[in-house]
XYZ file of C-alpha atoms in Angstrom:
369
model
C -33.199 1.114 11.948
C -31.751 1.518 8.683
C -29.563 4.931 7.596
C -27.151 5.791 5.014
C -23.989 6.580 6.151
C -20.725 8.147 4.156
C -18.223 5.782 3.352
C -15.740 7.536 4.420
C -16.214 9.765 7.935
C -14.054 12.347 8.872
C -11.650 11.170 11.379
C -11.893 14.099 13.313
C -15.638 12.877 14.081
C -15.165 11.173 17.286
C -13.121 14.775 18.538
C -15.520 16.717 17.494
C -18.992 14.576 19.286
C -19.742 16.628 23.071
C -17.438 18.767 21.674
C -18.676 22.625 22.268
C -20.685 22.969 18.822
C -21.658 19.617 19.151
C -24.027 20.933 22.344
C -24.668 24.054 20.657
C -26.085 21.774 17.951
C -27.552 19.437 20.538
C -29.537 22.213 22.456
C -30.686 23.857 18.845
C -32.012 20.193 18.364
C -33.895 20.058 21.628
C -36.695 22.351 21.582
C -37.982 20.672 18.345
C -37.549 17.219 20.052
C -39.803 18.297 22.826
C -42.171 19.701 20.503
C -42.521 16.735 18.432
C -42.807 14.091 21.529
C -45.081 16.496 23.260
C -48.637 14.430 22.525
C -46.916 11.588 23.859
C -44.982 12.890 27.089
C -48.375 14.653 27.904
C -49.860 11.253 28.011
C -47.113 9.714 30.786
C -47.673 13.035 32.855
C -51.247 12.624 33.034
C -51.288 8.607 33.387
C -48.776 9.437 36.360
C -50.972 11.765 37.664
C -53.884 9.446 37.805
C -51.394 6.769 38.974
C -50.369 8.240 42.045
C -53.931 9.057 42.979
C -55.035 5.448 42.361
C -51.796 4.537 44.462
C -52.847 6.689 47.452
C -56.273 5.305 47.713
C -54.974 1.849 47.273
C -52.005 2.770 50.035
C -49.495 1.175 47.496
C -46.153 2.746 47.911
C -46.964 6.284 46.212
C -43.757 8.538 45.692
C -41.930 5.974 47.335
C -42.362 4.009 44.162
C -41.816 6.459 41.032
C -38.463 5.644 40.943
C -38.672 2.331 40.893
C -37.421 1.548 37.618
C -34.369 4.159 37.636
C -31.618 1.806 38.543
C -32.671 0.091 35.645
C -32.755 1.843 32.666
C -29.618 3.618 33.941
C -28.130 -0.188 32.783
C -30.539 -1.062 30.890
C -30.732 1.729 27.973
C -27.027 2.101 27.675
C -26.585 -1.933 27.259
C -29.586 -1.941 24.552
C -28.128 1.174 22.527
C -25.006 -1.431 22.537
C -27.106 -4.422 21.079
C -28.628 -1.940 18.494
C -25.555 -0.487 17.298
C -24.121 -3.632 16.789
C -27.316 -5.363 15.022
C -27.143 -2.111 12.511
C -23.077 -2.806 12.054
C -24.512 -6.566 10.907
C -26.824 -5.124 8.616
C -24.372 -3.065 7.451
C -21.264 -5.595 7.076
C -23.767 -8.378 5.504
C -24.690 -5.349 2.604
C -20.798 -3.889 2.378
C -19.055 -6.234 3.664
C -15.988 -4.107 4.492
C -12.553 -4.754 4.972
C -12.116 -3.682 8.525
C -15.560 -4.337 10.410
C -14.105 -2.184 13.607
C -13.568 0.850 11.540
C -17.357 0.636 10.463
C -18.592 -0.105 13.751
C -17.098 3.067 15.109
C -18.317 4.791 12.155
C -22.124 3.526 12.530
C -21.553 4.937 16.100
C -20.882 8.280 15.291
C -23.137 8.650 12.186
C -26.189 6.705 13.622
C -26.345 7.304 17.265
C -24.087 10.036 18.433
C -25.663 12.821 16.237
C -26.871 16.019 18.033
C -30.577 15.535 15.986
C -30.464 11.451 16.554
C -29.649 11.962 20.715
C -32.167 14.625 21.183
C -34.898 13.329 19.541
C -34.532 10.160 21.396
C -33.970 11.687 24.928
C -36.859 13.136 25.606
C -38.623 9.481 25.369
C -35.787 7.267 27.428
C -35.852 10.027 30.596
C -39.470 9.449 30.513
C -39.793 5.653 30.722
C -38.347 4.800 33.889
C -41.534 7.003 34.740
C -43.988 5.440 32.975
C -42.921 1.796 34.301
C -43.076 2.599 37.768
C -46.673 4.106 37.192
C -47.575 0.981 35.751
C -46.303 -0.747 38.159
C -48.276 1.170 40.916
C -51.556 0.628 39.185
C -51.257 -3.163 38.334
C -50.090 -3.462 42.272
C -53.759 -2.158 43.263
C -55.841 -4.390 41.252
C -56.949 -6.561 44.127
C -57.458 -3.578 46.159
C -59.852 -1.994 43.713
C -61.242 -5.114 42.578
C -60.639 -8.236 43.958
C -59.995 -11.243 41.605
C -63.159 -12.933 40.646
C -63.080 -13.751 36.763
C -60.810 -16.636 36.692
C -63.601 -19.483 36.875
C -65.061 -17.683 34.239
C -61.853 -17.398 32.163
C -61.162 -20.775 32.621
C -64.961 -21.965 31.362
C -64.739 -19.603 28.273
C -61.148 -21.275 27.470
C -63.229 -24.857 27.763
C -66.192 -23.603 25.345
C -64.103 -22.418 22.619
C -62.050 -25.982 22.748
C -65.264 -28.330 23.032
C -64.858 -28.910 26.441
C -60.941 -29.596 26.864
C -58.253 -27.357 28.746
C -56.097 -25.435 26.173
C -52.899 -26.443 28.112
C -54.026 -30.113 27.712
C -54.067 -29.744 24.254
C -50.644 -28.475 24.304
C -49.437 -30.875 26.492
C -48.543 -33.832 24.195
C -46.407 -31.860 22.129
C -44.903 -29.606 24.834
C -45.048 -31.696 27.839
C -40.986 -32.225 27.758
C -38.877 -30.780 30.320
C -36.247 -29.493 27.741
C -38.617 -28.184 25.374
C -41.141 -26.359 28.539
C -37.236 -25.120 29.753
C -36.713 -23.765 26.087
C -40.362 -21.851 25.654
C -39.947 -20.516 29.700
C -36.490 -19.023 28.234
C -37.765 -17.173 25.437
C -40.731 -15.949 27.534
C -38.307 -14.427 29.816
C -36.627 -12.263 26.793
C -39.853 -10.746 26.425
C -38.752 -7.950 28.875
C -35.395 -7.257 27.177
C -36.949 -7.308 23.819
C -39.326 -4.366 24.978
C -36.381 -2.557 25.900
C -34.566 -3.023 22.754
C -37.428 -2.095 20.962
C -38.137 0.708 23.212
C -34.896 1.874 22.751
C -34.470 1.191 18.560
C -38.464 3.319 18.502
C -36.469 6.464 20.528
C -33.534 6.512 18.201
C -35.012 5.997 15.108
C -35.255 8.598 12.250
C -36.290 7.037 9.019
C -40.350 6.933 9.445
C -41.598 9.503 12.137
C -45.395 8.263 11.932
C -44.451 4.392 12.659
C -42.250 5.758 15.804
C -45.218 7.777 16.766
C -47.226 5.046 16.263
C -45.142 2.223 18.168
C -45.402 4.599 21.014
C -48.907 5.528 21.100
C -49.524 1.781 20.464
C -47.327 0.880 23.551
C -48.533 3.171 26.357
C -52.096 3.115 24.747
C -51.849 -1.014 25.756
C -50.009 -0.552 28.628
C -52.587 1.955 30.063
C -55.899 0.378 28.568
C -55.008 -3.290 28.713
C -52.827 -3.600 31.165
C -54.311 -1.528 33.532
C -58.059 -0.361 32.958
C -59.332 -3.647 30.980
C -57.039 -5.691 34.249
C -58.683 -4.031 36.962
C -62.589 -4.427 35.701
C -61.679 -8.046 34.776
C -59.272 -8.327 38.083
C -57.962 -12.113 37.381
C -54.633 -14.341 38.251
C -54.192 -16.630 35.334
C -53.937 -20.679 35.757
C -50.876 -20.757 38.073
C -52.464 -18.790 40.794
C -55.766 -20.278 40.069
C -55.372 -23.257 43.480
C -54.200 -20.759 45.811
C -57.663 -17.428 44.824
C -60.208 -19.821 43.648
C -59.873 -22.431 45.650
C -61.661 -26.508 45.761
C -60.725 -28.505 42.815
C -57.915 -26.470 40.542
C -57.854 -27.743 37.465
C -54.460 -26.713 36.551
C -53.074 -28.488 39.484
C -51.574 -31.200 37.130
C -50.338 -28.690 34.924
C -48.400 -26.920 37.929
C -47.183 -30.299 39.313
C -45.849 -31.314 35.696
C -43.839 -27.377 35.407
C -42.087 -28.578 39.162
C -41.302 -32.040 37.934
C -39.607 -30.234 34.946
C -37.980 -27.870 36.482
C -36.027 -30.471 38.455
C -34.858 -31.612 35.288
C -34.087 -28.290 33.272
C -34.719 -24.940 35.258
C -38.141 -23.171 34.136
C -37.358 -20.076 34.443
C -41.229 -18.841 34.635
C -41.704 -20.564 38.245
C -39.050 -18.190 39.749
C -41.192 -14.783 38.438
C -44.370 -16.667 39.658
C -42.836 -16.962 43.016
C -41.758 -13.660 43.111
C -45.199 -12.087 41.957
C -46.896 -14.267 44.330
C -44.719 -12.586 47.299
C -45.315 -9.474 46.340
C -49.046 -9.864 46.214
C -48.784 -11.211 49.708
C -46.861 -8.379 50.897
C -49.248 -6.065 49.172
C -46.030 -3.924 48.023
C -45.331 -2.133 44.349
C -41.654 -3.924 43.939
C -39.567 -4.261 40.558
C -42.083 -5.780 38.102
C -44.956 -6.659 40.338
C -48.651 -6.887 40.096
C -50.711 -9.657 39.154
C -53.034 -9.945 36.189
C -53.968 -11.969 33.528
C -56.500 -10.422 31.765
C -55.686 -9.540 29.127
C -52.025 -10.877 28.495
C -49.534 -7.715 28.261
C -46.877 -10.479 26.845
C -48.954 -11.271 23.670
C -49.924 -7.610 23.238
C -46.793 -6.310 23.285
C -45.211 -9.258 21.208
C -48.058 -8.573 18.570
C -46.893 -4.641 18.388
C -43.145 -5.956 17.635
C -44.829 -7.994 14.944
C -46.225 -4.691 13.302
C -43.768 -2.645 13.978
C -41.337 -5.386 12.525
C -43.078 -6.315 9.481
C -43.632 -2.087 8.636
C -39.629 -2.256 8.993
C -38.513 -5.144 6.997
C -40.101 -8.506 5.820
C -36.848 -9.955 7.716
C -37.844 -8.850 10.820
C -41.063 -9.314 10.534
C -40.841 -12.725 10.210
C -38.792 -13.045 13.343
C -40.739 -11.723 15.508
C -43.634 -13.269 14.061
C -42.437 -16.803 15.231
C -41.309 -14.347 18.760
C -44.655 -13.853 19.009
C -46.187 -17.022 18.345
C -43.684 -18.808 21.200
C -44.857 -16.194 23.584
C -48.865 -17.176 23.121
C -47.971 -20.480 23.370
C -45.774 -20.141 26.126
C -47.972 -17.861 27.841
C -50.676 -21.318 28.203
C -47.995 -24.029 28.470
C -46.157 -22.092 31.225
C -49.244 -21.381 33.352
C -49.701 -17.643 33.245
C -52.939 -17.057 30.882
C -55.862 -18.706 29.763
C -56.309 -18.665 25.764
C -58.658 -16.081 26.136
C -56.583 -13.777 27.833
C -54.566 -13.771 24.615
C -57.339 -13.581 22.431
C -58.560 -10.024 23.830
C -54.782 -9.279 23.898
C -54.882 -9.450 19.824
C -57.931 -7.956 19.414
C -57.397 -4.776 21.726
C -53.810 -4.173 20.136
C -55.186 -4.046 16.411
C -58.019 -2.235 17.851
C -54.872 0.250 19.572
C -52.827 0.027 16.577
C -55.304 1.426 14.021
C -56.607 4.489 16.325
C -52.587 5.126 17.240
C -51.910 5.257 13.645
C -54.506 7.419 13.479
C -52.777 9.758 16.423
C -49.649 9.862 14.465
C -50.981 11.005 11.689
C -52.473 14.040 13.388
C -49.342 14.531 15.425
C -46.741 13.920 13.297
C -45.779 16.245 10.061
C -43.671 14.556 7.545
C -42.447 16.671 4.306
């Protein structure tokens, strides 16, 4: 998110934020906020809609589970509005580099964030969310129910044909197959989730290019909705680390699995914990805090692709980084047992597929001067 902010604020501007004009301002603010995130709000009220009548039929936790995700973001959104004001402060200081980096951070605060036009427009999107994930979270929680998994020897043939005949994790092996670098790559897989958020969070405050917010959104549900959902229930699979215990006779990722135990006695991989969790969950047939199994197509390299283009629209910089982000995640999402290869290669190709018809959207949503 990049602004330009005053060099000098008025010190009466922390005083004056919440003060009484500050809310008159704020609610004069609103009503065009609502306006402009309209398309997209429509779009969580009617996926929610469908969601709890897909969650009734499947008997998967219903109302019970719409506020699943509250608790959450209630930490969640305030600690990642933290870790963006203060990556916007290091923008700032490595540009200016001011005498007194405390003074600037409390300026960035009030200039950047705590503006009646900044908060409004970004409100309407963060009370929504918590929403949208638990919906989500309903759906993917009745895949098995609606169609039981049945792709995954297929999966895993396709992954042999397009590699001559070999496994892509025993490809990887050789050069991954080391307990400190498989503890690494399972670490940076598990910041996927918090690097949504921030980026969730940086997409609802940001000002500078209305279409690419628009986008980023339209882009993100769009996935979450088509791929994660739709595209997971007609190809209803559980990825390599599951494969043993729903396909059953001979699993060929067996010594995979047994090498990601041996490791993890070594240096903790983080990725067996969330497999253990998902797997409990699936047992228990329950809609809990991130659960649902599917691997078809990977959400992780979707959504790691979108920060990609969203990055690289931003700044080469960033970009870059989450460029290599993304490329740890597709290779983590084979060495770590949760996809096949091919589950990442529909991932790219839906997302640009998403990305081009949501740029599309914005550009019939969204009104720029």
């Amino acid at each position: 998110m990049s602004v330009t902010i005053p060099a000098q604020l008025p010190s009466s501007a922390a005083a004056a934020a919440f003060s009484p004009s500050w809310l008159a301002r704020f609610r004069g603010e609103l009503p065009g906020s609502l306006r402009r995130s309209a398309p997209i709000l429509s779009l969580i009220a009617v996926y929610f809609t469908i969601g709890m009548i897909v969650a009734d039929i499947a008997d998967i936790g219903g109302i019970t589970s719409v506020f699943l995700y509250v608790p959450l973001y209630v930490v969640l959104v305030p600690n990642m509005t933290v870790y963006l004001l203060i990556c916007n402060v290091i923008r700032v200081i490595a540009a200016e580099r001011p005498k007194r980096p405390l003074v600037r951070l409390k300026q960035e605060f009030w200039a950047v964030l705590a503006t009646p036009q900044r908060l409004a427009s970004a409100l309407p999107i963060l009370l929504f969310l918590p929403l949208f994930g638990s919906t989500f979270t309903m759906v993917k929680s009745t895949i098995p129910t609606l169609n039981p998994y049945g792709w995954d020897q297929t999966f895993e043939q396709w992954d042999r044909w397009l590699l001559g005949g070999a496994a892509p994790w025993e490809l990887l092996h050789p050069l991954l197959g080391h307990p400190w670098i498989t503890a690494a790559i399972s670490w940076v897989y598990n910041l996927w989730f918090p690097m949504l958020a921030f980026m969730m969070t940086w997409q609802a405050f940001a000002q500078g290019n209305p279409r690419l917010r628009a986008q980023y959104f339209y882009a993100t549900f769009l996935t979450w909705i088509l791929l994660g959902n739709i595209a997971a229930i007609f190809l209803s699979s559980v990825g390599p680390c599951y494969f043993g215990r729903v396909v059953g006779g001979v699993d060929p990722y067996g010594p995979l699995m047994a090498y990601l135990r041996e490791a993890d006695q070594h240096m903790t991989v983080m990725s067996l914990w969330a497999q253990d969790m998902l797997w409990a969950a699936y047992q228990q047939n329950a809609a809990t805090l991130g659960s649902g199994i599917s691997a078809m197509p990977s959400l992780h390299v979707a959504m790691a692709l979108i920060f990609v283009l969203v990055g690289w629209r931003s700044s080469r910089l960033l970009g870059l980084f989450f460029a290599g982000f993304f490329l740890v995640i597709a290779i983590g999402s084979i060495h770590l047992g949760w996809h096949y290869a091919v589950d990442g290669l529909a991932a790219v190709l839906g997302v640009l597929a998403i990305w081009f018809a949501s740029g599309w959207l914005a550009r019939l949503t969204i009104r720029t001067a």
